[in-house]
């Protein structure tokens, strides 16, 4: 696999943000995706995305083969939840790798969770999703959504070689639709796609991000 730029890379943090002020929209009110409740929070934040990201999901949905739909598991993630997830995973890795430096720990944690101040989910710019049939049956994608590198033997990486041919075809179908619609993938997580955030800007050569965090780290 080619070198992967992680969320912890300083080049991501250096991308300036010119906040465009787009609102969050509720995907549960829109017809083009299925919204799954496995990552639901009490306020329903998980089902929201910036309007421009939602438009692009609508385009991606129209590009899928007949009989397939996008199944969204999480969009916007409140800052407090991002901090909780990041610190919990970092603590797990620290326990299992006591010789790691704090800098290396941050890098390794960012394979699965963005540093909170960078997080595309915190900006409402990222969506975790998979494919399902019209009847709601999820397709084989090689791992579950949100699988860590440790539990999946790195099969969570989008271009992982250690998945079945069927899973690889399904990932390619998902990637083709979302890439054509203008979203970018985080290569350590086949399910994570974003538009308008700092990572998207770096990957596409945009001079600035369109969406910044809805809340800031104090």
PDB file of C-alpha atoms in Angstrom:
ATOM      1  CA  UNK A   1       0.000   0.000   0.000  1.00  0.00           C
ATOM      2  CA  UNK A   2       1.256   3.553  -0.713  1.00  0.00           C
ATOM      3  CA  UNK A   3       2.282   5.768   2.218  1.00  0.00           C
ATOM      4  CA  UNK A   4      -0.705   7.027   4.188  1.00  0.00           C
ATOM      5  CA  UNK A   5      -1.025  10.531   5.588  1.00  0.00           C
ATOM      6  CA  UNK A   6      -2.590  10.240   9.030  1.00  0.00           C
ATOM      7  CA  UNK A   7      -4.815  12.790  10.752  1.00  0.00           C
ATOM      8  CA  UNK A   8      -1.996  13.513  13.217  1.00  0.00           C
ATOM      9  CA  UNK A   9       0.308  14.704  10.428  1.00  0.00           C
ATOM     10  CA  UNK A  10       1.294  18.362  10.973  1.00  0.00           C
ATOM     11  CA  UNK A  11       0.409  19.088   7.338  1.00  0.00           C
ATOM     12  CA  UNK A  12      -3.246  18.446   8.190  1.00  0.00           C
ATOM     13  CA  UNK A  13      -3.210  20.830  11.147  1.00  0.00           C
ATOM     14  CA  UNK A  14      -1.541  23.535   9.021  1.00  0.00           C
ATOM     15  CA  UNK A  15      -4.488  23.724   6.625  1.00  0.00           C
ATOM     16  CA  UNK A  16      -6.376  26.975   7.330  1.00  0.00           C
ATOM     17  CA  UNK A  17     -10.143  26.960   7.753  1.00  0.00           C
ATOM     18  CA  UNK A  18     -12.425  29.479   6.077  1.00  0.00           C
ATOM     19  CA  UNK A  19     -15.694  28.519   7.726  1.00  0.00           C
ATOM     20  CA  UNK A  20     -18.527  28.824   5.222  1.00  0.00           C
ATOM     21  CA  UNK A  21     -21.284  28.660   7.821  1.00  0.00           C
ATOM     22  CA  UNK A  22     -23.288  25.858   6.236  1.00  0.00           C
ATOM     23  CA  UNK A  23     -25.873  24.349   8.581  1.00  0.00           C
ATOM     24  CA  UNK A  24     -26.109  20.769   9.696  1.00  0.00           C
ATOM     25  CA  UNK A  25     -28.978  18.826   8.129  1.00  0.00           C
ATOM     26  CA  UNK A  26     -30.706  15.734   9.483  1.00  0.00           C
ATOM     27  CA  UNK A  27     -30.158  12.769   7.172  1.00  0.00           C
ATOM     28  CA  UNK A  28     -33.147  10.992   8.707  1.00  0.00           C
ATOM     29  CA  UNK A  29     -35.371  13.481   6.908  1.00  0.00           C
ATOM     30  CA  UNK A  30     -33.852  12.763   3.507  1.00  0.00           C
ATOM     31  CA  UNK A  31     -34.786   9.900   1.162  1.00  0.00           C
ATOM     32  CA  UNK A  32     -31.472   8.899  -0.342  1.00  0.00           C
ATOM     33  CA  UNK A  33     -29.736   7.069   2.532  1.00  0.00           C
ATOM     34  CA  UNK A  34     -30.527   4.638   5.316  1.00  0.00           C
ATOM     35  CA  UNK A  35     -29.496   5.960   8.749  1.00  0.00           C
ATOM     36  CA  UNK A  36     -28.529   3.264  11.233  1.00  0.00           C
ATOM     37  CA  UNK A  37     -28.823   3.868  14.983  1.00  0.00           C
ATOM     38  CA  UNK A  38     -25.843   1.820  16.222  1.00  0.00           C
ATOM     39  CA  UNK A  39     -23.864   5.008  16.977  1.00  0.00           C
ATOM     40  CA  UNK A  40     -26.850   7.052  18.105  1.00  0.00           C
ATOM     41  CA  UNK A  41     -26.336   9.665  20.813  1.00  0.00           C
ATOM     42  CA  UNK A  42     -29.018  11.174  23.020  1.00  0.00           C
ATOM     43  CA  UNK A  43     -29.196  14.416  21.001  1.00  0.00           C
ATOM     44  CA  UNK A  44     -29.281  12.714  17.598  1.00  0.00           C
ATOM     45  CA  UNK A  45     -26.098  14.446  16.463  1.00  0.00           C
ATOM     46  CA  UNK A  46     -24.913  11.264  14.721  1.00  0.00           C
ATOM     47  CA  UNK A  47     -27.559  11.650  12.002  1.00  0.00           C
ATOM     48  CA  UNK A  48     -26.465  15.151  10.973  1.00  0.00           C
ATOM     49  CA  UNK A  49     -23.994  16.392   8.338  1.00  0.00           C
ATOM     50  CA  UNK A  50     -23.134  19.692   6.750  1.00  0.00           C
ATOM     51  CA  UNK A  51     -25.504  20.497   3.927  1.00  0.00           C
ATOM     52  CA  UNK A  52     -22.821  20.284   1.246  1.00  0.00           C
ATOM     53  CA  UNK A  53     -21.730  16.847   2.414  1.00  0.00           C
ATOM     54  CA  UNK A  54     -25.331  15.657   2.387  1.00  0.00           C
ATOM     55  CA  UNK A  55     -25.762  16.868  -1.200  1.00  0.00           C
ATOM     56  CA  UNK A  56     -22.731  14.857  -2.222  1.00  0.00           C
ATOM     57  CA  UNK A  57     -24.081  11.762  -0.507  1.00  0.00           C
ATOM     58  CA  UNK A  58     -27.244  12.203  -2.549  1.00  0.00           C
ATOM     59  CA  UNK A  59     -25.167  12.209  -5.726  1.00  0.00           C
ATOM     60  CA  UNK A  60     -23.191   9.145  -4.591  1.00  0.00           C
ATOM     61  CA  UNK A  61     -26.418   7.299  -3.833  1.00  0.00           C
ATOM     62  CA  UNK A  62     -27.611   7.868  -7.406  1.00  0.00           C
ATOM     63  CA  UNK A  63     -24.352   6.407  -8.738  1.00  0.00           C
ATOM     64  CA  UNK A  64     -24.753   3.064  -6.972  1.00  0.00           C
ATOM     65  CA  UNK A  65     -25.866  -0.039  -8.865  1.00  0.00           C
ATOM     66  CA  UNK A  66     -29.574  -0.775  -8.741  1.00  0.00           C
ATOM     67  CA  UNK A  67     -30.624  -2.401  -5.508  1.00  0.00           C
ATOM     68  CA  UNK A  68     -27.871  -0.884  -3.333  1.00  0.00           C
ATOM     69  CA  UNK A  69     -28.126   1.941  -0.836  1.00  0.00           C
ATOM     70  CA  UNK A  70     -25.806   3.904   1.416  1.00  0.00           C
ATOM     71  CA  UNK A  71     -26.164   3.009   5.087  1.00  0.00           C
ATOM     72  CA  UNK A  72     -24.883   5.800   7.353  1.00  0.00           C
ATOM     73  CA  UNK A  73     -23.747   4.919  10.870  1.00  0.00           C
ATOM     74  CA  UNK A  74     -22.400   8.292  12.029  1.00  0.00           C
ATOM     75  CA  UNK A  75     -22.000  11.843  10.821  1.00  0.00           C
ATOM     76  CA  UNK A  76     -21.501  14.787  13.152  1.00  0.00           C
ATOM     77  CA  UNK A  77     -19.793  13.890  16.439  1.00  0.00           C
ATOM     78  CA  UNK A  78     -19.838  16.346  19.365  1.00  0.00           C
ATOM     79  CA  UNK A  79     -16.406  17.397  20.575  1.00  0.00           C
ATOM     80  CA  UNK A  80     -16.804  15.811  24.000  1.00  0.00           C
ATOM     81  CA  UNK A  81     -17.532  12.465  22.386  1.00  0.00           C
ATOM     82  CA  UNK A  82     -14.524  12.757  20.059  1.00  0.00           C
ATOM     83  CA  UNK A  83     -12.287  13.480  23.051  1.00  0.00           C
ATOM     84  CA  UNK A  84     -13.733  10.502  24.919  1.00  0.00           C
ATOM     85  CA  UNK A  85     -13.185   8.146  21.984  1.00  0.00           C
ATOM     86  CA  UNK A  86      -9.653   9.399  21.284  1.00  0.00           C
ATOM     87  CA  UNK A  87      -8.506   9.215  24.893  1.00  0.00           C
ATOM     88  CA  UNK A  88     -10.071   5.787  25.426  1.00  0.00           C
ATOM     89  CA  UNK A  89      -8.324   4.282  22.389  1.00  0.00           C
ATOM     90  CA  UNK A  90      -5.043   5.988  23.314  1.00  0.00           C
ATOM     91  CA  UNK A  91      -5.293   4.505  26.821  1.00  0.00           C
ATOM     92  CA  UNK A  92      -5.837   1.041  25.340  1.00  0.00           C
ATOM     93  CA  UNK A  93      -2.787   1.372  23.103  1.00  0.00           C
ATOM     94  CA  UNK A  94      -0.705   2.804  25.962  1.00  0.00           C
ATOM     95  CA  UNK A  95      -1.572  -0.175  28.135  1.00  0.00           C
ATOM     96  CA  UNK A  96      -0.622  -2.660  25.435  1.00  0.00           C
ATOM     97  CA  UNK A  97       2.519  -0.772  24.348  1.00  0.00           C
ATOM     98  CA  UNK A  98       4.101   0.792  27.455  1.00  0.00           C
ATOM     99  CA  UNK A  99       7.367   1.496  25.590  1.00  0.00           C
ATOM    100  CA  UNK A 100       5.740   3.888  23.114  1.00  0.00           C
ATOM    101  CA  UNK A 101       6.466   7.602  23.461  1.00  0.00           C
ATOM    102  CA  UNK A 102       3.513   9.969  23.757  1.00  0.00           C
ATOM    103  CA  UNK A 103       4.222  11.326  20.269  1.00  0.00           C
ATOM    104  CA  UNK A 104       4.209   7.833  18.761  1.00  0.00           C
ATOM    105  CA  UNK A 105       1.089   6.995  20.736  1.00  0.00           C
ATOM    106  CA  UNK A 106      -0.703  10.006  19.239  1.00  0.00           C
ATOM    107  CA  UNK A 107       0.275   8.922  15.733  1.00  0.00           C
ATOM    108  CA  UNK A 108      -0.875   5.346  16.273  1.00  0.00           C
ATOM    109  CA  UNK A 109      -4.134   6.471  17.850  1.00  0.00           C
ATOM    110  CA  UNK A 110      -4.822   8.647  14.817  1.00  0.00           C
ATOM    111  CA  UNK A 111      -5.012   5.578  12.595  1.00  0.00           C
ATOM    112  CA  UNK A 112      -8.518   5.057  13.951  1.00  0.00           C
ATOM    113  CA  UNK A 113      -9.482   8.324  15.644  1.00  0.00           C
ATOM    114  CA  UNK A 114      -8.630  11.859  14.679  1.00  0.00           C
ATOM    115  CA  UNK A 115      -7.094  14.196  17.245  1.00  0.00           C
ATOM    116  CA  UNK A 116     -10.114  16.137  18.551  1.00  0.00           C
ATOM    117  CA  UNK A 117      -8.940  19.537  17.325  1.00  0.00           C
ATOM    118  CA  UNK A 118      -8.655  18.166  13.762  1.00  0.00           C
ATOM    119  CA  UNK A 119     -11.621  15.797  13.689  1.00  0.00           C
ATOM    120  CA  UNK A 120     -13.665  15.858  10.479  1.00  0.00           C
ATOM    121  CA  UNK A 121     -16.614  14.403  12.395  1.00  0.00           C
ATOM    122  CA  UNK A 122     -16.420  17.321  14.852  1.00  0.00           C
ATOM    123  CA  UNK A 123     -16.818  19.671  11.874  1.00  0.00           C
ATOM    124  CA  UNK A 124     -19.861  17.798  10.554  1.00  0.00           C
ATOM    125  CA  UNK A 125     -17.783  17.071   7.459  1.00  0.00           C
ATOM    126  CA  UNK A 126     -17.244  13.313   7.796  1.00  0.00           C
ATOM    127  CA  UNK A 127     -19.532  10.351   7.480  1.00  0.00           C
ATOM    128  CA  UNK A 128     -19.063   6.697   8.409  1.00  0.00           C
ATOM    129  CA  UNK A 129     -21.061   4.478   6.118  1.00  0.00           C
ATOM    130  CA  UNK A 130     -21.359   1.170   4.338  1.00  0.00           C
ATOM    131  CA  UNK A 131     -23.514  -0.467   1.676  1.00  0.00           C
ATOM    132  CA  UNK A 132     -26.761  -2.323   2.109  1.00  0.00           C
ATOM    133  CA  UNK A 133     -29.462  -3.817  -0.069  1.00  0.00           C
ATOM    134  CA  UNK A 134     -32.859  -2.201  -0.507  1.00  0.00           C
ATOM    135  CA  UNK A 135     -34.056  -4.587   2.184  1.00  0.00           C
ATOM    136  CA  UNK A 136     -31.429  -3.285   4.610  1.00  0.00           C
ATOM    137  CA  UNK A 137     -29.025  -6.231   4.524  1.00  0.00           C
ATOM    138  CA  UNK A 138     -25.423  -5.062   4.865  1.00  0.00           C
ATOM    139  CA  UNK A 139     -22.908  -6.161   2.258  1.00  0.00           C
ATOM    140  CA  UNK A 140     -19.670  -7.910   3.121  1.00  0.00           C
ATOM    141  CA  UNK A 141     -17.003  -5.211   3.347  1.00  0.00           C
ATOM    142  CA  UNK A 142     -14.281  -7.314   4.963  1.00  0.00           C
ATOM    143  CA  UNK A 143     -14.641  -5.903   8.484  1.00  0.00           C
ATOM    144  CA  UNK A 144     -17.291  -4.273  10.557  1.00  0.00           C
ATOM    145  CA  UNK A 145     -17.605  -0.491  10.503  1.00  0.00           C
ATOM    146  CA  UNK A 146     -15.247   1.019  13.134  1.00  0.00           C
ATOM    147  CA  UNK A 147     -13.010  -2.059  13.334  1.00  0.00           C
ATOM    148  CA  UNK A 148      -9.589  -1.166  14.725  1.00  0.00           C
ATOM    149  CA  UNK A 149      -6.305  -2.171  13.070  1.00  0.00           C
ATOM    150  CA  UNK A 150      -5.608  -4.437  16.043  1.00  0.00           C
ATOM    151  CA  UNK A 151      -8.837  -6.417  15.918  1.00  0.00           C
ATOM    152  CA  UNK A 152      -8.915  -6.664  12.116  1.00  0.00           C
ATOM    153  CA  UNK A 153      -5.227  -7.383  11.418  1.00  0.00           C
ATOM    154  CA  UNK A 154      -5.248  -4.126   9.410  1.00  0.00           C
ATOM    155  CA  UNK A 155      -8.103  -5.334   7.200  1.00  0.00           C
ATOM    156  CA  UNK A 156      -9.846  -2.054   8.084  1.00  0.00           C
ATOM    157  CA  UNK A 157      -7.424  -0.286   5.721  1.00  0.00           C
ATOM    158  CA  UNK A 158      -9.276   0.536   2.519  1.00  0.00           C
ATOM    159  CA  UNK A 159      -6.753  -1.205   0.265  1.00  0.00           C
ATOM    160  CA  UNK A 160      -6.038  -4.107   2.620  1.00  0.00           C
ATOM    161  CA  UNK A 161      -4.989  -7.268   0.775  1.00  0.00           C
ATOM    162  CA  UNK A 162      -6.348  -9.667   3.409  1.00  0.00           C
ATOM    163  CA  UNK A 163     -10.051  -9.506   2.545  1.00  0.00           C
ATOM    164  CA  UNK A 164     -12.224 -11.622   0.280  1.00  0.00           C
ATOM    165  CA  UNK A 165     -12.770 -10.889  -3.383  1.00  0.00           C
ATOM    166  CA  UNK A 166     -16.418 -10.093  -2.662  1.00  0.00           C
ATOM    167  CA  UNK A 167     -15.490  -7.576   0.045  1.00  0.00           C
ATOM    168  CA  UNK A 168     -12.944  -5.980  -2.275  1.00  0.00           C
ATOM    169  CA  UNK A 169     -15.553  -5.577  -5.020  1.00  0.00           C
ATOM    170  CA  UNK A 170     -17.981  -4.035  -2.557  1.00  0.00           C
ATOM    171  CA  UNK A 171     -15.374  -1.580  -1.324  1.00  0.00           C
ATOM    172  CA  UNK A 172     -14.611  -0.592  -4.908  1.00  0.00           C
ATOM    173  CA  UNK A 173     -18.303   0.026  -5.534  1.00  0.00           C
ATOM    174  CA  UNK A 174     -18.523   2.258  -2.472  1.00  0.00           C
ATOM    175  CA  UNK A 175     -15.294   4.074  -3.330  1.00  0.00           C
ATOM    176  CA  UNK A 176     -16.299   4.715  -6.936  1.00  0.00           C
ATOM    177  CA  UNK A 177     -19.583   6.362  -5.982  1.00  0.00           C
ATOM    178  CA  UNK A 178     -18.200   8.508  -3.167  1.00  0.00           C
ATOM    179  CA  UNK A 179     -15.042   9.575  -4.992  1.00  0.00           C
ATOM    180  CA  UNK A 180     -17.066  10.611  -8.041  1.00  0.00           C
ATOM    181  CA  UNK A 181     -19.298  12.647  -5.727  1.00  0.00           C
ATOM    182  CA  UNK A 182     -16.273  14.552  -4.413  1.00  0.00           C
ATOM    183  CA  UNK A 183     -15.601  12.928  -1.051  1.00  0.00           C
ATOM    184  CA  UNK A 184     -12.213  11.634   0.089  1.00  0.00           C
ATOM    185  CA  UNK A 185     -11.485   8.496   2.073  1.00  0.00           C
ATOM    186  CA  UNK A 186      -9.327   8.128   5.157  1.00  0.00           C
ATOM    187  CA  UNK A 187      -7.219   5.162   3.993  1.00  0.00           C
ATOM    188  CA  UNK A 188      -7.034   3.426   7.368  1.00  0.00           C
ATOM    189  CA  UNK A 189     -10.834   3.211   7.524  1.00  0.00           C
ATOM    190  CA  UNK A 190     -12.740   2.033   4.461  1.00  0.00           C
ATOM    191  CA  UNK A 191     -15.987   3.437   5.899  1.00  0.00           C
ATOM    192  CA  UNK A 192     -14.769   7.009   6.668  1.00  0.00           C
ATOM    193  CA  UNK A 193     -15.380   9.658   4.002  1.00  0.00           C
ATOM    194  CA  UNK A 194     -15.334  13.432   4.185  1.00  0.00           C
ATOM    195  CA  UNK A 195     -15.742  16.648   2.265  1.00  0.00           C
ATOM    196  CA  UNK A 196     -14.751  20.208   3.160  1.00  0.00           C
ATOM    197  CA  UNK A 197     -12.568  19.450   6.194  1.00  0.00           C
ATOM    198  CA  UNK A 198      -8.816  19.890   6.606  1.00  0.00           C
ATOM    199  CA  UNK A 199      -7.990  16.336   5.522  1.00  0.00           C
ATOM    200  CA  UNK A 200     -10.109  16.733   2.384  1.00  0.00           C
ATOM    201  CA  UNK A 201      -8.337  20.030   1.636  1.00  0.00           C
ATOM    202  CA  UNK A 202      -4.889  18.447   1.949  1.00  0.00           C
ATOM    203  CA  UNK A 203      -5.816  15.472  -0.210  1.00  0.00           C
ATOM    204  CA  UNK A 204      -7.426  17.572  -2.958  1.00  0.00           C
ATOM    205  CA  UNK A 205      -4.982  20.496  -2.962  1.00  0.00           C
ATOM    206  CA  UNK A 206      -7.573  22.988  -1.774  1.00  0.00           C
ATOM    207  CA  UNK A 207      -5.942  26.050  -0.153  1.00  0.00           C
ATOM    208  CA  UNK A 208      -8.286  25.902   2.822  1.00  0.00           C
ATOM    209  CA  UNK A 209     -10.978  23.856   4.510  1.00  0.00           C
ATOM    210  CA  UNK A 210     -14.615  24.886   4.234  1.00  0.00           C
ATOM    211  CA  UNK A 211     -15.768  23.538   7.578  1.00  0.00           C
ATOM    212  CA  UNK A 212     -14.180  23.949  10.980  1.00  0.00           C
ATOM    213  CA  UNK A 213     -15.136  22.309  14.267  1.00  0.00           C
ATOM    214  CA  UNK A 214     -18.622  23.179  15.485  1.00  0.00           C
ATOM    215  CA  UNK A 215     -17.035  23.411  18.944  1.00  0.00           C
ATOM    216  CA  UNK A 216     -13.446  24.250  19.851  1.00  0.00           C
ATOM    217  CA  UNK A 217     -11.034  22.592  22.248  1.00  0.00           C
ATOM    218  CA  UNK A 218     -10.641  24.776  25.330  1.00  0.00           C
TER     219      UNK A 218
END
